[in-house]
Amino acid sequence: MTPADSAIEVRLRVNGLDREIDVDPCRLLVEVLRDDLGLTGAHVGCDSSQCGACVVLLNGLAAKACTVLAAQCNESEVTTIEGLSSGSELHRVQAAFQEHHALQCGFCTPGMIMTTVDLLTTNPSPTEAEITEALHGNLCRCTGYVNIVRAVLSLAAHSSSEGGEG
Amino acid sequence: MTEFDQGARVNEIRHESGSRTEHFRLIRGDGRFTADLRIAGLLHAAFVRSPIGHARLVGVSTQEAHQCPGVEAVFTSGELPALSAQLPSPFEIPGFDTRLQSVLAREEARHAGEAAAVVIGTGAQEARTGATRLELELIPLPAVIDVEKALLPDSPRTYSDAAGNLAGRLTRGFGDVDSAFKQAQRVVSRRFSAARAAGAAMEPRCVVVDPSGSDGYALTVYEGTQAPHAVRRSIAKVLGLADKDVRVVAPDVGGGFGPKGRTYPETVALAAIALAIGRPLRWEASRSEDLLTTFHGRGLVVQADIASDEQGHVLGLRARLIQDCGAYLPTAAVVPLNTAQHLLGPYRIPACRFDLELVYTNKTPISPLRGGGRELGVFVLERMLDHLADALDLDPLEIRARNLLQPEDFPYDTGYPSRAGGTVVYDSGQYPACLETAKALVGYDDLCAAQEVDRQAGIYRGVGISMFLESTGLERERARAELTPGGRVQLMVGSPSTGQGHATSFSQVFAREARLPISLIDYRSGDTHLVDTGIGTFASRMAVIAGNAAAAAGKAFRERLREAASEELEAAAFDIDLAGSVLQVAGAPGRGISLETLAGRLESRGHLAKVAVDEEFAPERPTSFAGGAHAAVVRIDPELRSIEIERYVVVHDCGTILNQAIVDGQIHGGVAHGLGNALGEALLYAEDGSLISDSFLLYPIPRAAWVPKIEVKHLASPSPFNPLGVKGAGEGGTIGALATIARAVEHALAPFDVTCDDLPIRLHDSRLVPHAANRQ
Ligand code: FES
Ligand code: FES
């Protein structure tokens, strides 16, 4: 894609790497992440900011990357699902999703995981009601949320981690 | 908390590692969905669609679009022969007025969203901008919206050259229904309706077509489809190619639920254009496009009569089913035929007659959608039993108990004509035990007893319990396996996983039969290049059919390995056994060969292909019947008109369980889908045939706080119709949920005399917002 004449330079720190890119001012962060930086872990599931498949951490907070213009993110720090873990080591939220079979098709999963990371940062011991509230903006059509809630609950600081399939 | 009883545990094939094979990539963001593919030189497509339900297309002005920066080409139906061709139908019904969609609309657009032109751009944005500049000259025509009104003589017509909107009529049944109704001591008649609903898979449809020939095919198509082989057939047919010239690959698929099992005009249009211009092409639906054009489900009106004696023994059942088909018949009568067959449920019904009317309307075509029509058959039947119980002043569970088939009745010949010829035969089940278990788990008697006291305290709580049945399986499927040069095993199945965890379940089944560690197996599927045949991932058929194919492949693979090792080890094949990844001569420690070494030696001699198998499972009786009971406890605030689901219990019998976590997950997701259909999801159309519900704001699917913790209990009656004893599990959650919620709501609101025969259920015509109970 050739940047339009009006392209502006944006500096981002994405998954720990400094990136400088020229972007058209009307392009969304999720488009730039997916198309320009090849980070396809953030998905696009809707066009009305409803599904949360695109959630990334923007300066440490969960944000729907489909509702933010890339140009607005100058000098920001972005963490996508690809930057959550290194090597074969999984982030504990990823490990809990794996352990509790909290995904089926996996399309909603990156967004669910990023939202959960944010939740646990601000509230290390969420209750079930707080979890479902936090996940209000993340839609899943496959799992009925049952195992997602179970996975997040297993990470709550007060939880006596169930371990294994419940 | 999922419960699991001893009986079922015996039948579970234990999984070695507890984790699902495919999860690792997906949780790291390494999934490869169609929209994630990057191909050099890719161009993007945007479709120009009719915004209204019915219009004459008098012209297309493309000039302005052509002038948009980044627009490379514009195509209308006349541009290429394939663009005005009809999409083939996999089924034909004799005597039906079968109308099929053309790839691009020619003279008329018959549903909102029907495409009439395609703009090709250097980027998605360029193509979309070009599409907004392209003008369709449309003359609005009266739109057919209401399926019952469509049958009136003065209704506008979807097809001006037809006498009316009826595509065709079918009658199904058996026994002497008229005398059953004559003898009946009680007859109850009711009308039911179910709104149109969307699959709403989280991954919108997306297609990438590569005509470069770099893989040896004239055309390679990537699409998150449930049925790559059927898509290949349609593309080849329309483009005049042989199947072997076209490769269709389903990469990771972000949910299917039925509608992604079809061939869509966008796919064929992209294939035709890519071939014509020699450039790779991509199209990705926006969510609103997806809700508008991906085939819908449900959309049914039923008038039903049930006849019984004074004790509530059912003597006969009659129903008239009016199916809103939308503007075309891509899946013929599959959906209402499933509905009709499932009107029999798990009961002894001596006589029935079902009259099906398939009606064209100016709406998106209908396809099977989680349940595939079965859910509405079960909904109507279970509701009829509730109403009959009320009329006879019997407990609704008692009337069910009096009519349920007993374990000794199996195999049970229903007498109902099967689509495959012969009659529908149920394989196995323990329905009374399912009902009793659901009743005990949910505490039915106590809840009923407490109801009066609760009501005095202003608490409106109700309990609903209903049975479900799900025909699963169908047709045939293949599994291939090959030893790789590195000593690993590649297992391949034709139809793709769309979230059902096939890699785990089938690798597990294969590994068990081959006596190999599951960690050695690499699973691939959904690529016509790897396995040349496949029917598709729908009808909860994959565990039943592909599961057994994988088992057969495992068994055969073990024999091939032993034969190959016997030559190396100079021992008789029957003396060789597998221990881990080592082939060992029995009773001779030290005389063994690792898989890796064996593969290396075979490879060096060009004999690796000796250890390869290709097994098809095509059983005589390819349909098995899963079943069970659902129970729901709801609490309703009559003032707020809100429904809180306090408990939800599923007692499920899908025979042998291949992987319990996967089966439970299917049930959870299925129930959530059913709750959506029962309590809110409805695709609404305006008078002019435009779709109102074109976003997740206007078509709300269940969110985390809406869905209660779903408790699952397994009772297993393995199917005698296939070696593994498997019955499918993909749709029972949805199928059972509709009537269960309807009864629970009705029960809670008994003082208000509310009847829940229309889906979604709306209290006082206002949209209901269900709240989950406080989870403990
Ligand atoms: S893509 Fe749906 S909220 Fe961002
Ligand atoms: S796992 Fe498929 S949408 Fe959530």
mmCIF file of N, CA and C in Angstrom, chain A residues 8-104:
data_model
loop_
_atom_site.group_PDB
_atom_site.id
_atom_site.type_symbol
_atom_site.label_atom_id
_atom_site.label_comp_id
_atom_site.label_asym_id
_atom_site.label_seq_id
_atom_site.Cartn_x
_atom_site.Cartn_y
_atom_site.Cartn_z
ATOM 1 N N ILE A 8 1.780 10.639 7.538
ATOM 2 C CA ILE A 8 2.572 11.244 8.594
ATOM 3 C C ILE A 8 3.393 10.182 9.301
ATOM 4 N N GLU A 9 4.477 10.648 9.860
ATOM 5 C CA GLU A 9 5.371 9.691 10.496
ATOM 6 C C GLU A 9 4.914 9.439 11.931
ATOM 7 N N VAL A 10 4.862 8.159 12.265
ATOM 8 C CA VAL A 10 4.428 7.793 13.614
ATOM 9 C C VAL A 10 5.509 6.931 14.246
ATOM 10 N N ARG A 11 5.826 7.274 15.478
ATOM 11 C CA ARG A 11 6.809 6.468 16.211
ATOM 12 C C ARG A 11 6.101 5.650 17.261
ATOM 13 N N LEU A 12 6.323 4.347 17.197
ATOM 14 C CA LEU A 12 5.670 3.436 18.128
ATOM 15 C C LEU A 12 6.715 2.510 18.739
ATOM 16 N N ARG A 13 6.437 2.075 19.948
ATOM 17 C CA ARG A 13 7.245 0.980 20.478
ATOM 18 C C ARG A 13 6.312 -0.223 20.533
ATOM 19 N N VAL A 14 6.543 -1.173 19.632
ATOM 20 C CA VAL A 14 5.634 -2.311 19.502
ATOM 21 C C VAL A 14 6.322 -3.581 19.979
ATOM 22 N N ASN A 15 5.768 -4.189 20.976
ATOM 23 C CA ASN A 15 6.338 -5.418 21.554
ATOM 24 C C ASN A 15 7.828 -5.240 21.857
ATOM 25 N N GLY A 16 8.152 -4.054 22.360
ATOM 26 C CA GLY A 16 9.519 -3.811 22.791
ATOM 27 C C GLY A 16 10.447 -3.289 21.714
ATOM 28 N N LEU A 17 9.970 -3.203 20.465
ATOM 29 C CA LEU A 17 10.820 -2.705 19.389
ATOM 30 C C LEU A 17 10.371 -1.326 18.934
ATOM 31 N N ASP A 18 11.312 -0.433 18.710
ATOM 32 C CA ASP A 18 10.954 0.894 18.205
ATOM 33 C C ASP A 18 10.681 0.827 16.718
ATOM 34 N N ARG A 19 9.548 1.368 16.317
ATOM 35 C CA ARG A 19 9.193 1.345 14.896
ATOM 36 C C ARG A 19 8.857 2.761 14.456
ATOM 37 N N GLU A 20 9.298 3.108 13.271
ATOM 38 C CA GLU A 20 8.924 4.391 12.686
ATOM 39 C C GLU A 20 8.209 4.096 11.393
ATOM 40 N N ILE A 21 6.983 4.524 11.284
ATOM 41 C CA ILE A 21 6.255 4.219 10.049
ATOM 42 C C ILE A 21 5.511 5.452 9.541
ATOM 43 N N ASP A 22 5.376 5.483 8.206
ATOM 44 C CA ASP A 22 4.571 6.532 7.584
ATOM 45 C C ASP A 22 3.172 5.999 7.417
ATOM 46 N N VAL A 23 2.221 6.687 8.001
ATOM 47 C CA VAL A 23 0.847 6.200 7.857
ATOM 48 C C VAL A 23 -0.074 7.287 7.335
ATOM 49 N N ASP A 24 -1.051 6.807 6.584
ATOM 50 C CA ASP A 24 -2.138 7.663 6.166
ATOM 51 C C ASP A 24 -2.924 8.023 7.434
ATOM 52 N N PRO A 25 -3.270 9.324 7.596
ATOM 53 C CA PRO A 25 -3.903 9.705 8.875
ATOM 54 C C PRO A 25 -5.237 9.013 9.140
ATOM 55 N N CYS A 26 -5.873 8.439 8.099
ATOM 56 C CA CYS A 26 -7.146 7.783 8.426
ATOM 57 C C CYS A 26 -7.017 6.288 8.668
ATOM 58 N N ARG A 27 -5.799 5.790 8.773
ATOM 59 C CA ARG A 27 -5.704 4.340 9.006
ATOM 60 C C ARG A 27 -5.755 3.999 10.489
ATOM 61 N N LEU A 28 -6.413 2.873 10.739
ATOM 62 C CA LEU A 28 -6.605 2.433 12.122
ATOM 63 C C LEU A 28 -5.358 1.713 12.632
ATOM 64 N N LEU A 29 -5.198 1.758 13.929
ATOM 65 C CA LEU A 29 -4.053 1.070 14.537
ATOM 66 C C LEU A 29 -4.059 -0.409 14.146
ATOM 67 N N VAL A 30 -5.253 -1.018 14.170
ATOM 68 C CA VAL A 30 -5.292 -2.464 13.877
ATOM 69 C C VAL A 30 -4.844 -2.736 12.445
ATOM 70 N N GLU A 31 -5.152 -1.837 11.525
ATOM 71 C CA GLU A 31 -4.720 -2.036 10.135
ATOM 72 C C GLU A 31 -3.209 -1.928 10.015
ATOM 73 N N VAL A 32 -2.656 -0.955 10.714
ATOM 74 C CA VAL A 32 -1.212 -0.767 10.646
ATOM 75 C C VAL A 32 -0.488 -1.954 11.280
ATOM 76 N N LEU A 33 -1.002 -2.418 12.411
ATOM 77 C CA LEU A 33 -0.371 -3.572 13.068
ATOM 78 C C LEU A 33 -0.418 -4.782 12.143
ATOM 79 N N ARG A 34 -1.572 -5.020 11.556
ATOM 80 C CA ARG A 34 -1.760 -6.231 10.745
ATOM 81 C C ARG A 34 -1.073 -6.125 9.385
ATOM 82 N N ASP A 35 -1.282 -4.992 8.725
ATOM 83 C CA ASP A 35 -0.821 -4.896 7.331
ATOM 84 C C ASP A 35 0.612 -4.400 7.215
ATOM 85 N N ASP A 36 0.989 -3.430 8.025
ATOM 86 C CA ASP A 36 2.319 -2.855 7.877
ATOM 87 C C ASP A 36 3.350 -3.598 8.722
ATOM 88 N N LEU A 37 2.938 -4.034 9.903
ATOM 89 C CA LEU A 37 3.907 -4.667 10.791
ATOM 90 C C LEU A 37 3.775 -6.189 10.807
ATOM 91 N N GLY A 38 2.795 -6.719 10.081
ATOM 92 C CA GLY A 38 2.657 -8.181 9.984
ATOM 93 C C GLY A 38 2.229 -8.843 11.283
ATOM 94 N N LEU A 39 1.687 -8.064 12.206
ATOM 95 C CA LEU A 39 1.243 -8.644 13.475
ATOM 96 C C LEU A 39 -0.247 -8.979 13.354
ATOM 97 N N THR A 40 -0.515 -10.185 12.870
ATOM 98 C CA THR A 40 -1.896 -10.538 12.531
ATOM 99 C C THR A 40 -2.636 -11.194 13.707
ATOM 100 N N GLY A 41 -2.033 -11.160 14.883
ATOM 101 C CA GLY A 41 -2.703 -11.746 16.049
ATOM 102 C C GLY A 41 -3.927 -10.963 16.480
ATOM 103 N N ALA A 42 -3.900 -9.656 16.300
ATOM 104 C CA ALA A 42 -5.096 -8.858 16.579
ATOM 105 C C ALA A 42 -6.031 -9.037 15.393
ATOM 106 N N HIS A 43 -7.274 -9.428 15.662
ATOM 107 C CA HIS A 43 -8.206 -9.735 14.579
ATOM 108 C C HIS A 43 -9.262 -8.650 14.449
ATOM 109 N N VAL A 44 -9.910 -8.650 13.301
ATOM 110 C CA VAL A 44 -11.007 -7.709 13.082
ATOM 111 C C VAL A 44 -12.294 -8.512 12.951
ATOM 112 N N GLY A 45 -13.171 -8.359 13.935
ATOM 113 C CA GLY A 45 -14.404 -9.149 13.930
ATOM 114 C C GLY A 45 -15.645 -8.316 13.716
ATOM 115 N N CYS A 46 -15.488 -6.992 13.699
ATOM 116 C CA CYS A 46 -16.679 -6.160 13.514
ATOM 117 C C CYS A 46 -16.271 -4.788 13.016
ATOM 118 N N ASP A 47 -17.293 -3.981 12.723
ATOM 119 C CA ASP A 47 -16.999 -2.619 12.287
ATOM 120 C C ASP A 47 -17.753 -1.619 13.151
ATOM 121 N N SER A 48 -18.087 -2.048 14.377
ATOM 122 C CA SER A 48 -18.815 -1.123 15.248
ATOM 123 C C SER A 48 -18.273 -1.156 16.671
ATOM 124 N N SER A 49 -17.020 -1.576 16.802
ATOM 125 C CA SER A 49 -16.361 -1.509 18.087
ATOM 126 C C SER A 49 -17.040 -2.370 19.153
ATOM 127 N N GLN A 50 -17.602 -3.508 18.713
ATOM 128 C CA GLN A 50 -18.384 -4.334 19.628
ATOM 129 C C GLN A 50 -17.714 -5.632 20.052
ATOM 130 N N CYS A 51 -16.784 -6.157 19.253
ATOM 131 C CA CYS A 51 -16.406 -7.563 19.462
ATOM 132 C C CYS A 51 -15.135 -7.771 20.268
ATOM 133 N N GLY A 52 -14.210 -6.837 20.257
ATOM 134 C CA GLY A 52 -13.002 -6.989 21.067
ATOM 135 C C GLY A 52 -11.955 -7.943 20.522
ATOM 136 N N ALA A 53 -12.138 -8.428 19.292
ATOM 137 C CA ALA A 53 -11.138 -9.344 18.722
ATOM 138 C C ALA A 53 -9.819 -8.637 18.469
ATOM 139 N N CYS A 54 -9.871 -7.300 18.454
ATOM 140 C CA CYS A 54 -8.711 -6.489 18.079
ATOM 141 C C CYS A 54 -7.960 -5.915 19.283
ATOM 142 N N VAL A 55 -8.323 -6.353 20.483
ATOM 143 C CA VAL A 55 -7.761 -5.686 21.669
ATOM 144 C C VAL A 55 -6.242 -5.885 21.779
ATOM 145 N N VAL A 56 -5.552 -4.775 22.015
ATOM 146 C CA VAL A 56 -4.111 -4.792 22.304
ATOM 147 C C VAL A 56 -3.899 -3.939 23.563
ATOM 148 N N LEU A 57 -2.689 -3.944 24.077
ATOM 149 C CA LEU A 57 -2.398 -3.035 25.190
ATOM 150 C C LEU A 57 -1.774 -1.771 24.613
ATOM 151 N N LEU A 58 -2.394 -0.657 24.921
ATOM 152 C CA LEU A 58 -1.881 0.622 24.457
ATOM 153 C C LEU A 58 -1.422 1.369 25.703
ATOM 154 N N ASN A 59 -0.135 1.578 25.801
ATOM 155 C CA ASN A 59 0.455 2.142 27.017
ATOM 156 C C ASN A 59 -0.030 1.386 28.254
ATOM 157 N N GLY A 60 -0.080 0.071 28.102
ATOM 158 C CA GLY A 60 -0.389 -0.800 29.234
ATOM 159 C C GLY A 60 -1.853 -1.057 29.474
ATOM 160 N N LEU A 61 -2.722 -0.359 28.775
ATOM 161 C CA LEU A 61 -4.156 -0.554 28.997
ATOM 162 C C LEU A 61 -4.811 -1.196 27.779
ATOM 163 N N ALA A 62 -5.800 -2.055 28.044
ATOM 164 C CA ALA A 62 -6.479 -2.706 26.932
ATOM 165 C C ALA A 62 -7.189 -1.663 26.084
ATOM 166 N N ALA A 63 -7.007 -1.755 24.766
ATOM 167 C CA ALA A 63 -7.682 -0.819 23.865
ATOM 168 C C ALA A 63 -8.105 -1.567 22.620
ATOM 169 N N LYS A 64 -9.263 -1.182 22.090
ATOM 170 C CA LYS A 64 -9.711 -1.779 20.837
ATOM 171 C C LYS A 64 -8.964 -1.096 19.706
ATOM 172 N N ALA A 65 -8.067 -1.843 19.070
ATOM 173 C CA ALA A 65 -7.199 -1.251 18.059
ATOM 174 C C ALA A 65 -7.962 -0.843 16.803
ATOM 175 N N CYS A 66 -9.253 -1.198 16.737
ATOM 176 C CA CYS A 66 -10.067 -0.778 15.582
ATOM 177 C C CYS A 66 -10.722 0.570 15.836
ATOM 178 N N THR A 67 -10.554 1.088 17.038
ATOM 179 C CA THR A 67 -11.193 2.369 17.328
ATOM 180 C C THR A 67 -10.173 3.481 17.512
ATOM 181 N N VAL A 68 -8.897 3.143 17.292
ATOM 182 C CA VAL A 68 -7.825 4.121 17.472
ATOM 183 C C VAL A 68 -7.145 4.353 16.133
ATOM 184 N N LEU A 69 -6.925 5.592 15.776
ATOM 185 C CA LEU A 69 -6.149 5.872 14.567
ATOM 186 C C LEU A 69 -4.674 5.668 14.886
ATOM 187 N N ALA A 70 -3.955 5.093 13.954
ATOM 188 C CA ALA A 70 -2.532 4.866 14.187
ATOM 189 C C ALA A 70 -1.832 6.183 14.477
ATOM 190 N N ALA A 71 -2.295 7.231 13.777
ATOM 191 C CA ALA A 71 -1.661 8.539 13.941
ATOM 192 C C ALA A 71 -1.814 9.097 15.350
ATOM 193 N N GLN A 72 -2.848 8.631 16.045
ATOM 194 C CA GLN A 72 -3.055 9.097 17.425
ATOM 195 C C GLN A 72 -2.055 8.460 18.383
ATOM 196 N N CYS A 73 -1.383 7.420 17.924
ATOM 197 C CA CYS A 73 -0.580 6.614 18.845
ATOM 198 C C CYS A 73 0.895 6.998 18.837
ATOM 199 N N ASN A 74 1.212 8.135 18.232
ATOM 200 C CA ASN A 74 2.611 8.548 18.193
ATOM 201 C C ASN A 74 3.207 8.513 19.598
ATOM 202 N N GLU A 75 4.425 7.987 19.668
ATOM 203 C CA GLU A 75 5.155 7.888 20.946
ATOM 204 C C GLU A 75 4.457 6.972 21.950
ATOM 205 N N SER A 76 3.637 6.041 21.453
ATOM 206 C CA SER A 76 2.956 5.123 22.372
ATOM 207 C C SER A 76 3.635 3.766 22.397
ATOM 208 N N GLU A 77 3.304 3.043 23.446
ATOM 209 C CA GLU A 77 3.823 1.694 23.575
ATOM 210 C C GLU A 77 2.664 0.735 23.327
ATOM 211 N N VAL A 78 2.877 -0.199 22.402
ATOM 212 C CA VAL A 78 1.814 -1.147 22.052
ATOM 213 C C VAL A 78 2.300 -2.555 22.337
ATOM 214 N N THR A 79 1.474 -3.335 23.022
ATOM 215 C CA THR A 79 1.782 -4.759 23.161
ATOM 216 C C THR A 79 0.662 -5.544 22.510
ATOM 217 N N THR A 80 1.033 -6.412 21.584
ATOM 218 C CA THR A 80 0.041 -7.281 20.956
ATOM 219 C C THR A 80 0.219 -8.687 21.522
ATOM 220 N N ILE A 81 -0.683 -9.569 21.136
ATOM 221 C CA ILE A 81 -0.619 -10.949 21.626
ATOM 222 C C ILE A 81 0.738 -11.571 21.316
ATOM 223 N N GLU A 82 1.331 -11.179 20.185
ATOM 224 C CA GLU A 82 2.627 -11.754 19.795
ATOM 225 C C GLU A 82 3.734 -11.350 20.767
ATOM 226 N N GLY A 83 3.530 -10.233 21.464
ATOM 227 C CA GLY A 83 4.581 -9.745 22.343
ATOM 228 C C GLY A 83 4.383 -10.148 23.789
ATOM 229 N N LEU A 84 3.372 -10.971 24.029
ATOM 230 C CA LEU A 84 3.030 -11.287 25.418
ATOM 231 C C LEU A 84 3.997 -12.286 26.031
ATOM 232 N N SER A 85 4.479 -13.194 25.206
ATOM 233 C CA SER A 85 5.385 -14.199 25.757
ATOM 234 C C SER A 85 6.620 -14.265 24.882
ATOM 235 N N SER A 86 7.656 -14.862 25.406
ATOM 236 C CA SER A 86 8.854 -14.994 24.573
ATOM 237 C C SER A 86 9.233 -16.463 24.489
ATOM 238 N N GLY A 87 9.764 -16.848 23.359
ATOM 239 C CA GLY A 87 10.157 -18.246 23.153
ATOM 240 C C GLY A 87 8.966 -19.169 23.303
ATOM 241 N N SER A 88 9.196 -20.323 23.874
ATOM 242 C CA SER A 88 8.102 -21.279 24.009
ATOM 243 C C SER A 88 7.386 -21.088 25.342
ATOM 244 N N GLU A 89 7.908 -20.165 26.127
ATOM 245 C CA GLU A 89 7.299 -19.854 27.425
ATOM 246 C C GLU A 89 5.971 -19.121 27.204
ATOM 247 N N LEU A 90 4.917 -19.547 27.872
ATOM 248 C CA LEU A 90 3.641 -18.853 27.731
ATOM 249 C C LEU A 90 3.443 -17.865 28.868
ATOM 250 N N HIS A 91 2.778 -16.766 28.571
ATOM 251 C CA HIS A 91 2.333 -15.860 29.618
ATOM 252 C C HIS A 91 1.310 -16.604 30.468
ATOM 253 N N ARG A 92 1.160 -16.256 31.724
ATOM 254 C CA ARG A 92 0.300 -17.068 32.578
ATOM 255 C C ARG A 92 -1.162 -17.019 32.123
ATOM 256 N N VAL A 93 -1.565 -15.927 31.501
ATOM 257 C CA VAL A 93 -2.947 -15.884 30.998
ATOM 258 C C VAL A 93 -3.097 -16.852 29.822
ATOM 259 N N GLN A 94 -2.096 -16.876 28.958
ATOM 260 C CA GLN A 94 -2.134 -17.838 27.847
ATOM 261 C C GLN A 94 -2.159 -19.268 28.382
ATOM 262 N N ALA A 95 -1.320 -19.518 29.379
ATOM 263 C CA ALA A 95 -1.252 -20.874 29.939
ATOM 264 C C ALA A 95 -2.599 -21.275 30.539
ATOM 265 N N ALA A 96 -3.260 -20.324 31.189
ATOM 266 C CA ALA A 96 -4.554 -20.640 31.805
ATOM 267 C C ALA A 96 -5.605 -20.917 30.726
ATOM 268 N N PHE A 97 -5.556 -20.171 29.627
ATOM 269 C CA PHE A 97 -6.502 -20.425 28.528
ATOM 270 C C PHE A 97 -6.269 -21.827 27.948
ATOM 271 N N GLN A 98 -5.015 -22.194 27.812
ATOM 272 C CA GLN A 98 -4.685 -23.525 27.297
ATOM 273 C C GLN A 98 -5.178 -24.594 28.258
ATOM 274 N N GLU A 99 -4.867 -24.410 29.508
ATOM 275 C CA GLU A 99 -5.193 -25.382 30.553
ATOM 276 C C GLU A 99 -6.701 -25.624 30.661
ATOM 277 N N HIS A 100 -7.464 -24.571 30.564
ATOM 278 C CA HIS A 100 -8.913 -24.675 30.809
ATOM 279 C C HIS A 100 -9.732 -24.803 29.528
ATOM 280 N N HIS A 101 -9.064 -25.038 28.426
ATOM 281 C CA HIS A 101 -9.772 -25.186 27.133
ATOM 282 C C HIS A 101 -10.708 -23.978 26.936
ATOM 283 N N ALA A 102 -10.109 -22.782 27.079
ATOM 284 C CA ALA A 102 -10.899 -21.559 27.014
ATOM 285 C C ALA A 102 -10.990 -21.008 25.597
ATOM 286 N N LEU A 103 -10.691 -21.844 24.606
ATOM 287 C CA LEU A 103 -10.823 -21.388 23.227
ATOM 288 C C LEU A 103 -11.240 -22.566 22.362
ATOM 289 N N GLN A 104 -11.917 -22.234 21.291
ATOM 290 C CA GLN A 104 -12.254 -23.266 20.309
ATOM 291 C C GLN A 104 -11.671 -22.860 18.955
#
